[in-house]
PDB file of C-alpha atoms in Angstrom:
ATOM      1  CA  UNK V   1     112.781  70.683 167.073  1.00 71.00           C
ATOM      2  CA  UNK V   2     109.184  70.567 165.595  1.00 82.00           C
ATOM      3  CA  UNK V   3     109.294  74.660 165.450  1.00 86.00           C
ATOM      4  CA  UNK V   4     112.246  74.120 163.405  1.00 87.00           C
ATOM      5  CA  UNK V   5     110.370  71.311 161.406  1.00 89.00           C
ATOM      6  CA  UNK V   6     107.209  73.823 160.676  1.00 93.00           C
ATOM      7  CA  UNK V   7     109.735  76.742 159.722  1.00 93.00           C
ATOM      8  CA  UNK V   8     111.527  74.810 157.118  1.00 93.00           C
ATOM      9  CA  UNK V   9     108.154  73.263 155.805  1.00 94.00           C
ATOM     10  CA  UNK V  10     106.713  77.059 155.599  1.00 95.00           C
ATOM     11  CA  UNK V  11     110.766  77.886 153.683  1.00 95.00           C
ATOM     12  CA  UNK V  12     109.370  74.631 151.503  1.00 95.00           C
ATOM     13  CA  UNK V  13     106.071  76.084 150.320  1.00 96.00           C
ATOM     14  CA  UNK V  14     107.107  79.688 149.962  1.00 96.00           C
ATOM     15  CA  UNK V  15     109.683  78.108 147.017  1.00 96.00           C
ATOM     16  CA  UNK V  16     107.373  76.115 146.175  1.00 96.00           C
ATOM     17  CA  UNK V  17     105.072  78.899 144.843  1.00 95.00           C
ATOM     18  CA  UNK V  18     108.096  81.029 143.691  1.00 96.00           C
ATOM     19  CA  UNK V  19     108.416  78.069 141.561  1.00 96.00           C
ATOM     20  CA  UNK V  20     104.685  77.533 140.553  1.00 94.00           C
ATOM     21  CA  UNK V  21     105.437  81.296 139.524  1.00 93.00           C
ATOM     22  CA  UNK V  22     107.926  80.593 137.312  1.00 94.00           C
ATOM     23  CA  UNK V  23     106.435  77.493 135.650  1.00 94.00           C
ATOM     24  CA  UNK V  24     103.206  79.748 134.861  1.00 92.00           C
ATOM     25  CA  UNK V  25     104.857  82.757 133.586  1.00 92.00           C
ATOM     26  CA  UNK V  26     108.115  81.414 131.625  1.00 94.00           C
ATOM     27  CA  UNK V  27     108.441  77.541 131.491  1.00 95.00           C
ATOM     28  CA  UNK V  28     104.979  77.241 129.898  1.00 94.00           C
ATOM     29  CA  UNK V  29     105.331  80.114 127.573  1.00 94.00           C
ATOM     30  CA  UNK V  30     108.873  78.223 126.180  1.00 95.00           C
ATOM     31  CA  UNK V  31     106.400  74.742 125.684  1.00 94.00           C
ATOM     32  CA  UNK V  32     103.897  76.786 124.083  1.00 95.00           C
ATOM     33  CA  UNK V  33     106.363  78.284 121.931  1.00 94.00           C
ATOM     34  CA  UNK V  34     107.479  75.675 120.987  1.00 94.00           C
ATOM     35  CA  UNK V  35     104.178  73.541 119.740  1.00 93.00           C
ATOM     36  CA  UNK V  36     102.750  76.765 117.851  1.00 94.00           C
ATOM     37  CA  UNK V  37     106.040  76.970 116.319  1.00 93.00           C
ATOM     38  CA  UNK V  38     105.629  73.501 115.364  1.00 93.00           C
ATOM     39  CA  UNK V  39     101.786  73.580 114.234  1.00 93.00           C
ATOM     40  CA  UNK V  40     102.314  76.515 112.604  1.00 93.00           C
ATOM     41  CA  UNK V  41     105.273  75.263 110.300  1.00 92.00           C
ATOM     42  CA  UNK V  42     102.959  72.226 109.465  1.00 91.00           C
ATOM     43  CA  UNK V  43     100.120  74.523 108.183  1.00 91.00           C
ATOM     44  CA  UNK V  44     102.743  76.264 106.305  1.00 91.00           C
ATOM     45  CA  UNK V  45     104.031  73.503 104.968  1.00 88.00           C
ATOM     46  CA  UNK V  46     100.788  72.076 103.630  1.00 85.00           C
ATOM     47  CA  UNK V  47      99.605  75.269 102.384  1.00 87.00           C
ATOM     48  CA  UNK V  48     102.815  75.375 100.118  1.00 84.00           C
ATOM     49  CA  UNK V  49     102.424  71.806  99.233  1.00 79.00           C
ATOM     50  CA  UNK V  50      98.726  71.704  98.034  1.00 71.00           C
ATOM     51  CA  UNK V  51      98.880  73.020  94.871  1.00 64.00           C
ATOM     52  CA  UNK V  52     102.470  71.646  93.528  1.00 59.00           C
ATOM     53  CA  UNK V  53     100.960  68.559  92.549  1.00 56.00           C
ATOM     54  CA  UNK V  54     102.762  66.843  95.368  1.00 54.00           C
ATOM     55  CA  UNK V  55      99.972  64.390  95.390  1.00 52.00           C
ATOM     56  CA  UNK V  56      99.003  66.035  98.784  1.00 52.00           C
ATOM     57  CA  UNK V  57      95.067  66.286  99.229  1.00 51.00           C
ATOM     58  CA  UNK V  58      93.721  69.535  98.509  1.00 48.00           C
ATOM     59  CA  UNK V  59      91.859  69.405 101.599  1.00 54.00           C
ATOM     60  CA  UNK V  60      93.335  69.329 105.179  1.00 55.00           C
ATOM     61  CA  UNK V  61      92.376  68.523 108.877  1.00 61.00           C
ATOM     62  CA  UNK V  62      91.183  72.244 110.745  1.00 59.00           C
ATOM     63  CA  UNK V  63      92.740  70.827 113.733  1.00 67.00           C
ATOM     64  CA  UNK V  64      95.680  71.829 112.137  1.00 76.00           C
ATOM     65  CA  UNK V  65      94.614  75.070 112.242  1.00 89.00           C
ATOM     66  CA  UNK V  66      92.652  77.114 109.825  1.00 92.00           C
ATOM     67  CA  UNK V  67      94.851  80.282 109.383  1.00 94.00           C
ATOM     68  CA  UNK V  68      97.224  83.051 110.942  1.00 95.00           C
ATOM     69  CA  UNK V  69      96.210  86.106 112.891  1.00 96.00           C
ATOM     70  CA  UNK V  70      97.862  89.691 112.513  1.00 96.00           C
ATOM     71  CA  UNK V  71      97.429  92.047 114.877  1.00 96.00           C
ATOM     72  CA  UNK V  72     100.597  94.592 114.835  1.00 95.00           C
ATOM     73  CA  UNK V  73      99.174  96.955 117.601  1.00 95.00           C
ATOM     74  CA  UNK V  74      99.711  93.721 120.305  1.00 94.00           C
ATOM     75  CA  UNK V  75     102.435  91.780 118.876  1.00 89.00           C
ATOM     76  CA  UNK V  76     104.282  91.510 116.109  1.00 87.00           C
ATOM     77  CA  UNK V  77     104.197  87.584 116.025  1.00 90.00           C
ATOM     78  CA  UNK V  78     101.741  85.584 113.622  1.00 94.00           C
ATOM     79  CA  UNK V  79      99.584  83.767 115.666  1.00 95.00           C
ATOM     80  CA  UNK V  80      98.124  80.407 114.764  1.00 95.00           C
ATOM     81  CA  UNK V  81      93.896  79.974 114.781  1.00 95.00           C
ATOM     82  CA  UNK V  82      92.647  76.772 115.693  1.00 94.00           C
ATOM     83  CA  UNK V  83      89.568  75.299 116.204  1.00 93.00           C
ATOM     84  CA  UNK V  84      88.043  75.440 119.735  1.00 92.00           C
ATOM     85  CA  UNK V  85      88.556  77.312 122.816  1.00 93.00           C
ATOM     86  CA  UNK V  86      90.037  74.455 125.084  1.00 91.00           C
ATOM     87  CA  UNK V  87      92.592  74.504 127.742  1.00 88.00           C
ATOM     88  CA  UNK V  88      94.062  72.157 125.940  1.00 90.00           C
ATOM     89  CA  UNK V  89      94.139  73.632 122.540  1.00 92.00           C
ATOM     90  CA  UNK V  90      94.945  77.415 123.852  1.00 92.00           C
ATOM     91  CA  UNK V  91      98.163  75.396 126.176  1.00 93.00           C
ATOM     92  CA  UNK V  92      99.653  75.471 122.829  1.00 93.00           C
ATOM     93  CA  UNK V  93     100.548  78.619 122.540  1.00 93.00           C
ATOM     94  CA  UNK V  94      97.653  79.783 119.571  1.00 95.00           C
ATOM     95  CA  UNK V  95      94.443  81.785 119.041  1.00 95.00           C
ATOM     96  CA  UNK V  96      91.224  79.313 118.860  1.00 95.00           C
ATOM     97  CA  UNK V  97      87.957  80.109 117.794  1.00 95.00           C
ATOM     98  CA  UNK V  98      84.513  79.324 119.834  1.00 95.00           C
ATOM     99  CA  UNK V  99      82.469  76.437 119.396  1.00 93.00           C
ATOM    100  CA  UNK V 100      80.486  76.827 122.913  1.00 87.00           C
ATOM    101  CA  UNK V 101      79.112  78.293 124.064  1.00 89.00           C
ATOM    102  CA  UNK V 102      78.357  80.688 120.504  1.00 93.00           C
ATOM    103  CA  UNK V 103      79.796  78.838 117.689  1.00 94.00           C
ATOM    104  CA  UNK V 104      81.775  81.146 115.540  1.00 94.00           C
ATOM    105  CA  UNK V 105      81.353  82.290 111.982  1.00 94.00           C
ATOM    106  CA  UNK V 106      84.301  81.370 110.193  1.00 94.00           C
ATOM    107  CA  UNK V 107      85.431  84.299 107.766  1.00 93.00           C
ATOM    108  CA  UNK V 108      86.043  81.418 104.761  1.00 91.00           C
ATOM    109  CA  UNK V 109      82.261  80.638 104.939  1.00 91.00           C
ATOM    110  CA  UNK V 110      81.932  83.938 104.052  1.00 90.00           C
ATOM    111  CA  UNK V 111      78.277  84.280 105.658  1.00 93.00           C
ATOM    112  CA  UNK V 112      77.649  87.301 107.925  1.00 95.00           C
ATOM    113  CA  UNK V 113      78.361  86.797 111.782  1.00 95.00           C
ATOM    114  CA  UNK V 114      80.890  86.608 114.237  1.00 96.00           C
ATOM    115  CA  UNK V 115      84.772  85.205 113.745  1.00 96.00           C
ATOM    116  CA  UNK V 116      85.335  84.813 117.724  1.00 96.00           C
ATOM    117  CA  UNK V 117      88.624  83.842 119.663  1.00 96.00           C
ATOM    118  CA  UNK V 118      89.918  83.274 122.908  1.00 95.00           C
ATOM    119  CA  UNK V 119      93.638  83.093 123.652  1.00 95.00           C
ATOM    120  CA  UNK V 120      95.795  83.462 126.868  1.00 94.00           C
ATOM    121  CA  UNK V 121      97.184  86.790 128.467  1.00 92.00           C
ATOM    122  CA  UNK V 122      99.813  85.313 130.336  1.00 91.00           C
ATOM    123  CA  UNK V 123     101.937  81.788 130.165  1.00 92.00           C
ATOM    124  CA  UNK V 124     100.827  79.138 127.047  1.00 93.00           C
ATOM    125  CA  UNK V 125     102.520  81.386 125.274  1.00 92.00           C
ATOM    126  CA  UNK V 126     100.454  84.922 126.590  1.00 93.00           C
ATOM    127  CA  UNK V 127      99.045  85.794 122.774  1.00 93.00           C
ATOM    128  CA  UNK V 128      96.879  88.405 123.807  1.00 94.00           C
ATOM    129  CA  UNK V 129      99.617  89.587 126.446  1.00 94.00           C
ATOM    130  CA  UNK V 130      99.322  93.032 124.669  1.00 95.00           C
ATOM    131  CA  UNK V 131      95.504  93.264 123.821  1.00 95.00           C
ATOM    132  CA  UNK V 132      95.009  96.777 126.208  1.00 95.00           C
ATOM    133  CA  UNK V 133      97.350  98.149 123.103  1.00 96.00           C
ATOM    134  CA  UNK V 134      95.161  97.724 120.417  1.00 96.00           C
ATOM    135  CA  UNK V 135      93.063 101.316 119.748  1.00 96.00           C
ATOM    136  CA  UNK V 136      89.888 101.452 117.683  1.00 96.00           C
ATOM    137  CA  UNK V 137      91.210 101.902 114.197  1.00 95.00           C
ATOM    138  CA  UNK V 138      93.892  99.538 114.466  1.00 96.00           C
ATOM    139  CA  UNK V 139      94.030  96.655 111.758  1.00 96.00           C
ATOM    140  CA  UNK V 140      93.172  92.795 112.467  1.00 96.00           C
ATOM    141  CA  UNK V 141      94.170  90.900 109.339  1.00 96.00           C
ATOM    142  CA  UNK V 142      93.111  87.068 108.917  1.00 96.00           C
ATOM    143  CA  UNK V 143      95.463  84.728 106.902  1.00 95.00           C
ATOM    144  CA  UNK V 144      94.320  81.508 104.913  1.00 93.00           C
ATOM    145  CA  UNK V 145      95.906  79.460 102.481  1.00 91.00           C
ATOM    146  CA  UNK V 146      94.295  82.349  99.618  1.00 90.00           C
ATOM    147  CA  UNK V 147      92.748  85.313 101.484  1.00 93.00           C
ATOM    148  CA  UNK V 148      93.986  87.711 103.136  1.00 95.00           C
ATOM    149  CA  UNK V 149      91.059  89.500 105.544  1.00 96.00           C
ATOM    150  CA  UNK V 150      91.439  92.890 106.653  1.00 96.00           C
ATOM    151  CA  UNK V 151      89.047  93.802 109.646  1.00 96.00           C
ATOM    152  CA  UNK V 152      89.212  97.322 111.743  1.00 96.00           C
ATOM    153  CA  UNK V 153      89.153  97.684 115.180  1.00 97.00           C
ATOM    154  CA  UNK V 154      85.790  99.447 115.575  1.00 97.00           C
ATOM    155  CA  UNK V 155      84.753  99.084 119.559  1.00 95.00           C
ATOM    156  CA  UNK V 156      86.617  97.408 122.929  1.00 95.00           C
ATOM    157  CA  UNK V 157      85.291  96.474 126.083  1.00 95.00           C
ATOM    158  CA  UNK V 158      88.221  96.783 128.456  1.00 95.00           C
ATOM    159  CA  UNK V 159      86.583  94.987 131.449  1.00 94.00           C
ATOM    160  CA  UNK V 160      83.566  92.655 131.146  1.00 94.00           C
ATOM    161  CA  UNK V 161      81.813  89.586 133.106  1.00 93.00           C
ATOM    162  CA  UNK V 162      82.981  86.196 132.430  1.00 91.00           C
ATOM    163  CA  UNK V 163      80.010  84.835 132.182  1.00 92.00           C
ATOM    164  CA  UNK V 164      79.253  87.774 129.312  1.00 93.00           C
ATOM    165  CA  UNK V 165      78.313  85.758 126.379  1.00 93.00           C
ATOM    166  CA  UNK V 166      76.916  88.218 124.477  1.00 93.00           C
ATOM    167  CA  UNK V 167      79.634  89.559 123.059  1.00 94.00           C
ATOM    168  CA  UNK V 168      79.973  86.420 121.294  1.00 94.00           C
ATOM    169  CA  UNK V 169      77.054  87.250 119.548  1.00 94.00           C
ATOM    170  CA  UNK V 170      76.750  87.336 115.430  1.00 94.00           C
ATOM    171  CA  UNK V 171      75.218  90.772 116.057  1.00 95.00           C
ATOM    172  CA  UNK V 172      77.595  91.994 118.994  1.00 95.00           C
ATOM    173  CA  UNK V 173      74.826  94.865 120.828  1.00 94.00           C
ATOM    174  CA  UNK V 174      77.238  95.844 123.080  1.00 93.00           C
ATOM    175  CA  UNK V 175      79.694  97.048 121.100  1.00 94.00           C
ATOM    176  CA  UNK V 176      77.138  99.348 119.613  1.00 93.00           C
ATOM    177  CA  UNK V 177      76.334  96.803 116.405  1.00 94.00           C
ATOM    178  CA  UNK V 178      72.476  96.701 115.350  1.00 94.00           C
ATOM    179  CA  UNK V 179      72.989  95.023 111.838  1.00 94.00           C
ATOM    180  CA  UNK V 180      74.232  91.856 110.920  1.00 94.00           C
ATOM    181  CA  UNK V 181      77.691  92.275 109.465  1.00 95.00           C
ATOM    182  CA  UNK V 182      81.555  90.204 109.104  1.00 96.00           C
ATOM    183  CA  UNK V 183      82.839  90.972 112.874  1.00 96.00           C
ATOM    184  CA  UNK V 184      85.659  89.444 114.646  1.00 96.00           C
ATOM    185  CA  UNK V 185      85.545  89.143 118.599  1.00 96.00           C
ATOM    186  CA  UNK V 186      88.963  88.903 120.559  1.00 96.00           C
ATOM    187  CA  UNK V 187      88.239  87.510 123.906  1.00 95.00           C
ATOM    188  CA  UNK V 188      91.251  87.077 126.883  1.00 94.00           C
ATOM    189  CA  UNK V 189      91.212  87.651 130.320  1.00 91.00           C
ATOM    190  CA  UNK V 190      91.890  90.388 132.544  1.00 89.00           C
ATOM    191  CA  UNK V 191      93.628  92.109 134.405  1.00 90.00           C
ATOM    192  CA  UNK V 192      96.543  90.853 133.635  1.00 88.00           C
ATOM    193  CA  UNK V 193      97.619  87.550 135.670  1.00 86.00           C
ATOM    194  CA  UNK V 194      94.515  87.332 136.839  1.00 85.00           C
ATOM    195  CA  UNK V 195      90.691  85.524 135.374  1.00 86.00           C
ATOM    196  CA  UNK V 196      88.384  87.858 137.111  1.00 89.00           C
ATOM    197  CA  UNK V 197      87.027  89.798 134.500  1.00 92.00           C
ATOM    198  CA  UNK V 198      87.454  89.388 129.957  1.00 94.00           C
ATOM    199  CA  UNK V 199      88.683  92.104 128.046  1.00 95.00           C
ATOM    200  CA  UNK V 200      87.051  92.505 124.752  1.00 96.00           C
ATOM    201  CA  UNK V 201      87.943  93.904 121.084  1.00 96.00           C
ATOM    202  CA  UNK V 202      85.677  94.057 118.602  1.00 97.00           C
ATOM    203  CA  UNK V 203      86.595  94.513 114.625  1.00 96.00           C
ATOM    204  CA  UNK V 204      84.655  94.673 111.481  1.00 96.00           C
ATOM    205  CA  UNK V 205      85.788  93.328 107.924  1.00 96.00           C
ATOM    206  CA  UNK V 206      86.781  96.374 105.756  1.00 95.00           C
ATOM    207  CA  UNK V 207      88.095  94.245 102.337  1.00 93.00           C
ATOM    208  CA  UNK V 208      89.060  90.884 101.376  1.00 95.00           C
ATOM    209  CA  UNK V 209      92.101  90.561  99.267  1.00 94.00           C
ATOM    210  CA  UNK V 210      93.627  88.062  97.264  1.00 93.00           C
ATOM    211  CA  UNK V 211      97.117  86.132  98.415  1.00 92.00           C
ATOM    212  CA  UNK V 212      99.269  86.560  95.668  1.00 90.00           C
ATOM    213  CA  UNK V 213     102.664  83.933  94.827  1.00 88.00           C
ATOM    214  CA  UNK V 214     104.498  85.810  96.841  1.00 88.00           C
ATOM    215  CA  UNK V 215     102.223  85.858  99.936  1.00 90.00           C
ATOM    216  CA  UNK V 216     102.479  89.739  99.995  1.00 92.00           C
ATOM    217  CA  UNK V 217     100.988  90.956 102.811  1.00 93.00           C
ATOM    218  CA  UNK V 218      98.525  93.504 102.903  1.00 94.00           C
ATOM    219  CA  UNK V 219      99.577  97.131 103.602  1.00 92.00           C
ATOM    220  CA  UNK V 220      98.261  97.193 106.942  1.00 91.00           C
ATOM    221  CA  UNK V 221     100.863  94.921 107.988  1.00 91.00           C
ATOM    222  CA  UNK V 222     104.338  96.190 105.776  1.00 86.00           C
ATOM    223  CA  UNK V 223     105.933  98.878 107.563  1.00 66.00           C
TER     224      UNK V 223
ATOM    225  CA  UNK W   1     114.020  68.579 158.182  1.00 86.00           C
ATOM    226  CA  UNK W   2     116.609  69.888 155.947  1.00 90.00           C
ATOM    227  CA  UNK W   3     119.399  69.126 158.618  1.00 90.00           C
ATOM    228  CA  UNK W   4     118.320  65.436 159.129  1.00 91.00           C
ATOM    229  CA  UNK W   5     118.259  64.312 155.532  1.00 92.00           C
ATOM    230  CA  UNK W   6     121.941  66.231 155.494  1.00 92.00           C
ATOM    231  CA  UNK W   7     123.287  64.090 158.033  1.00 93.00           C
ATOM    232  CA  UNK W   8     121.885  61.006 156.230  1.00 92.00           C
ATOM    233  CA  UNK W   9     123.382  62.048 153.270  1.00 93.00           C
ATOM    234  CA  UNK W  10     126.469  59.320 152.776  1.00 91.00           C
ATOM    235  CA  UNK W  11     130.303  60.887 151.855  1.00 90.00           C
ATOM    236  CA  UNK W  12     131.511  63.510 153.000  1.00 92.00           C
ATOM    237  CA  UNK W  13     130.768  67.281 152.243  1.00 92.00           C
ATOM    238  CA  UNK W  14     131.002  67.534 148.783  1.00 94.00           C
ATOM    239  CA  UNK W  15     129.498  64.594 148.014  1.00 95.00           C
ATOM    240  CA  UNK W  16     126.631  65.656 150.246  1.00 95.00           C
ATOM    241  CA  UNK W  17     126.572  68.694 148.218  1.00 95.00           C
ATOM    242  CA  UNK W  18     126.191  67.157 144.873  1.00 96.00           C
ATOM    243  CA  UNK W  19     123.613  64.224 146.278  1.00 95.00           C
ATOM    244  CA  UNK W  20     121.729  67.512 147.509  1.00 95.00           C
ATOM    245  CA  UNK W  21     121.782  68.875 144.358  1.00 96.00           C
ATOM    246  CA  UNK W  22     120.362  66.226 142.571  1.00 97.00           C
ATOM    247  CA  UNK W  23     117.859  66.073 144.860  1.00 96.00           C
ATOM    248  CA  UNK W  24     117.109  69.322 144.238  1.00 95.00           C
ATOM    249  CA  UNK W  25     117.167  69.034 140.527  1.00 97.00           C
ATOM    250  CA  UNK W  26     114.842  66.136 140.862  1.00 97.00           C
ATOM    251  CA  UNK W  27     112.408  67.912 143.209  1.00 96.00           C
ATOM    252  CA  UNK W  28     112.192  70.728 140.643  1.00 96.00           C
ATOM    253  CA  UNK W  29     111.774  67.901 137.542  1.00 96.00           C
ATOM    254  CA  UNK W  30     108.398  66.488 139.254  1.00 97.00           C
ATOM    255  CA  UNK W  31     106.710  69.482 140.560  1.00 96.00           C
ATOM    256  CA  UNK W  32     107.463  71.204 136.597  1.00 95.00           C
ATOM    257  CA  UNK W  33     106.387  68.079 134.788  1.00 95.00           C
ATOM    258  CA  UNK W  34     103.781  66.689 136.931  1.00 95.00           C
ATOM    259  CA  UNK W  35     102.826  68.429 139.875  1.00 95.00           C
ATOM    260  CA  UNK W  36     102.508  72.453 138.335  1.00 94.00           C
ATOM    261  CA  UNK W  37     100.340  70.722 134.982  1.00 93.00           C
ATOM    262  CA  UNK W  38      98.179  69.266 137.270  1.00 93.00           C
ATOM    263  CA  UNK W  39      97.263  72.181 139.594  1.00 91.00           C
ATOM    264  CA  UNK W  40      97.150  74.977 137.371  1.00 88.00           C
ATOM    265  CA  UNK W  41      93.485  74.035 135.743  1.00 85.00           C
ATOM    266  CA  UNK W  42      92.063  73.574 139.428  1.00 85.00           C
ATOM    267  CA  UNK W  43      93.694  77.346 139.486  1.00 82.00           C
ATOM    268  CA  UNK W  44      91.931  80.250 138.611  1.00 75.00           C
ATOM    269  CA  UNK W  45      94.618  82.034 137.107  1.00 74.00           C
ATOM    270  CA  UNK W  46      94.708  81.253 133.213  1.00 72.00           C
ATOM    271  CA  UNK W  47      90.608  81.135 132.153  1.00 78.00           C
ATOM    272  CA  UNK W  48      90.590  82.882 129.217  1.00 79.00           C
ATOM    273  CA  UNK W  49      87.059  82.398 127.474  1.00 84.00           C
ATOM    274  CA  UNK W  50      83.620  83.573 127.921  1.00 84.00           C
ATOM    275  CA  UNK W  51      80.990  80.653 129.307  1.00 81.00           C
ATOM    276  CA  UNK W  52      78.155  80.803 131.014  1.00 67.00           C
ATOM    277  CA  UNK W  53      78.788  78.145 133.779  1.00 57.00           C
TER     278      UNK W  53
END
C-alpha cells in the first residue's frame, strides 16, 4: 500500500514537471504575446496621435516603451524596447534596455556610448530565441516616433560569463572597440533553455534616417 | 492515492469521470496561475542579463 502511495506520488511529480515544461516554453510565451502586443499597439497609437492635434501631450511616459527593434536575421517580428532589464518588464514579452548595472546610452540622446538590451531566449515571449542567427554584417535598425537608426552587426561573443559586465561598456574592449562610438549591445542567455553562460552581439550605428508619413522603412528591412 | 480519492468520488462511473476531470482541470488552473509564476524566478532557467552579483 505505501509502495503504491510513493509510486503514484513519483507519477505526480514527473507530470508535474512535464507541466512546469509546458508553462515555461508555451503558456508564457502566449501571455507575453499577448502584453507586447498590447504595449506595443499603445505606443503606436500615441505615436500616431501626437501630432494630429488630438490634444494628446507631445510627450509620453518611457515605460511605455521608447521604440521598436528590427533585427531580420533573428526574427521577423518588431520587438518592443522598454526601459529596464527586470524580470518583470522582460515577462512581457519585449526588449529592455540596462539601467544596472551600466546604464545605457539611449540612441535619441544622441551622445556617444552604448544602446544595451537584454531580452529572453526562451518563454516571455523568447525575443532573442534566434540571436546565434545573426552574422556580423547583418542590420539592427532602431524605431522611434521620427528616426529610424540603422546599426551593423560588427562583432559577437557567442558564449560569455554572466557576471561579464564589460560588454556593457560605452567603449565595448572586447568586441575589439578602442574609440568611443554609437554601439548597440544585445545581451540573452545561453545555451538555449539554459542561464549558464550570455551570448553577445555587438553593432555599430552606420546612418540615421528620417521617418517619413508613411513610416517607410529603411532598405535594410524591405525585402 | 489515486485509487482512494476514486472510490470517494460520489455517482457512479461517469460521474466519477467528469468529477475527476474537473479535478484535474483545477489542479492544472493553480499550479499555471500560481504555483509555476512563483517558482520559476527561484529557477535558474530564464536569467537573461549581465550583473555582477
Amino acid at each position: 500500500m505505501a509502495v503504491s502511495v510513493f509510486g503514484e506520488l513519483l507519477i505526480t511529480a514527473g507530470l508535474v514537471l512535464g507541466l512546469f515544461v509546458v508553462y515555461s516554453l508555451w503558456w508564457t510565451n502566449v501571455l507575453a504575446d499577448r502584453a507586447a502586443d498590447k504595449q506595443a499597439d499603445k505606443v503606436r497609437d500615441i505615436w500616431a496621435h501626437q501630432d494630429d492635434g488630438s490634444g494628446r501631450p507631445a510627450t509620453f511616459d518611457s515605460k511605455d516603451g521608447i521604440g521598436f527593434l528590427h533585427v531580420p536575421a533573428m526574427s521577423g517580428d518588431e520587438i518592443l524596447v522598454e526601459k529596464g532589464t527586470t524580470s518583470k518588464i522582460l515577462n512581457d514579452g519585449v526588449a529592455g534596455y540596462y539601467t544596472d548595472p551600466v546604464k545605457a546610452t539611449l540612441p535619441t540622446s544622441g551622445k556617444k556610448g552604448n544602446f544595451s538590451l537584454a531580452a529572453h531566449r526562451d518563454g516571455h515571449g523568447a525575443e532573442f530565441h534566434n540571436i546565434h542567427k545573426i552574422e556580423k554584417g547583418d542590420p539592427i535598425v532602431f524605431e522611434t516616433k521620427d528616426k529610424w537608426y540603422v546599426y551593423k552587426v560588427y562583432a559577437l561573443l557567442p558564449e560569455t560569463s554572466k557576471y561579464n559586465v564589460k560588454v556593457l561598456s560605452a567603449i565595448p574592449k572586447e568586441s575589439g572597440k578602442t574609440k568611443a562610438g554609437h554601439y548597440i549591445t544585445l545581451t540573452t542567455c545561453t545555451p538555449v533553455y539554459t542561464s549558464r553562460y550570455r551570448y553577445i552581439v555587438w553593432g555599430e550605428l552606420e546612418r540615421v534616417e528620417k521617418v517619413d508619413k508613411e513610416r517607410t522603412p529603411p532598405e535594410e528591412l524591405r525585402g | 492515492m489515486y485509487g482512494w480519492i476514486w472510490r470517494h468520488l460520489p455517482g457512479n462511473a461517469w460521474v466519477k469521470a467528469l468529477i475527476s476531470l474537473a479535478l484535474v482541470v483545477a489542479v492544472v488552473y493553480v499550479l499555471f496561475n500560481y504555483v509555476f509564476p512563483w517558482a520559476e524566478p527561484l529557477l535558474p532557467f530564464n536569467d537573461v542579463t549581465v550583473d555582477n552579483q
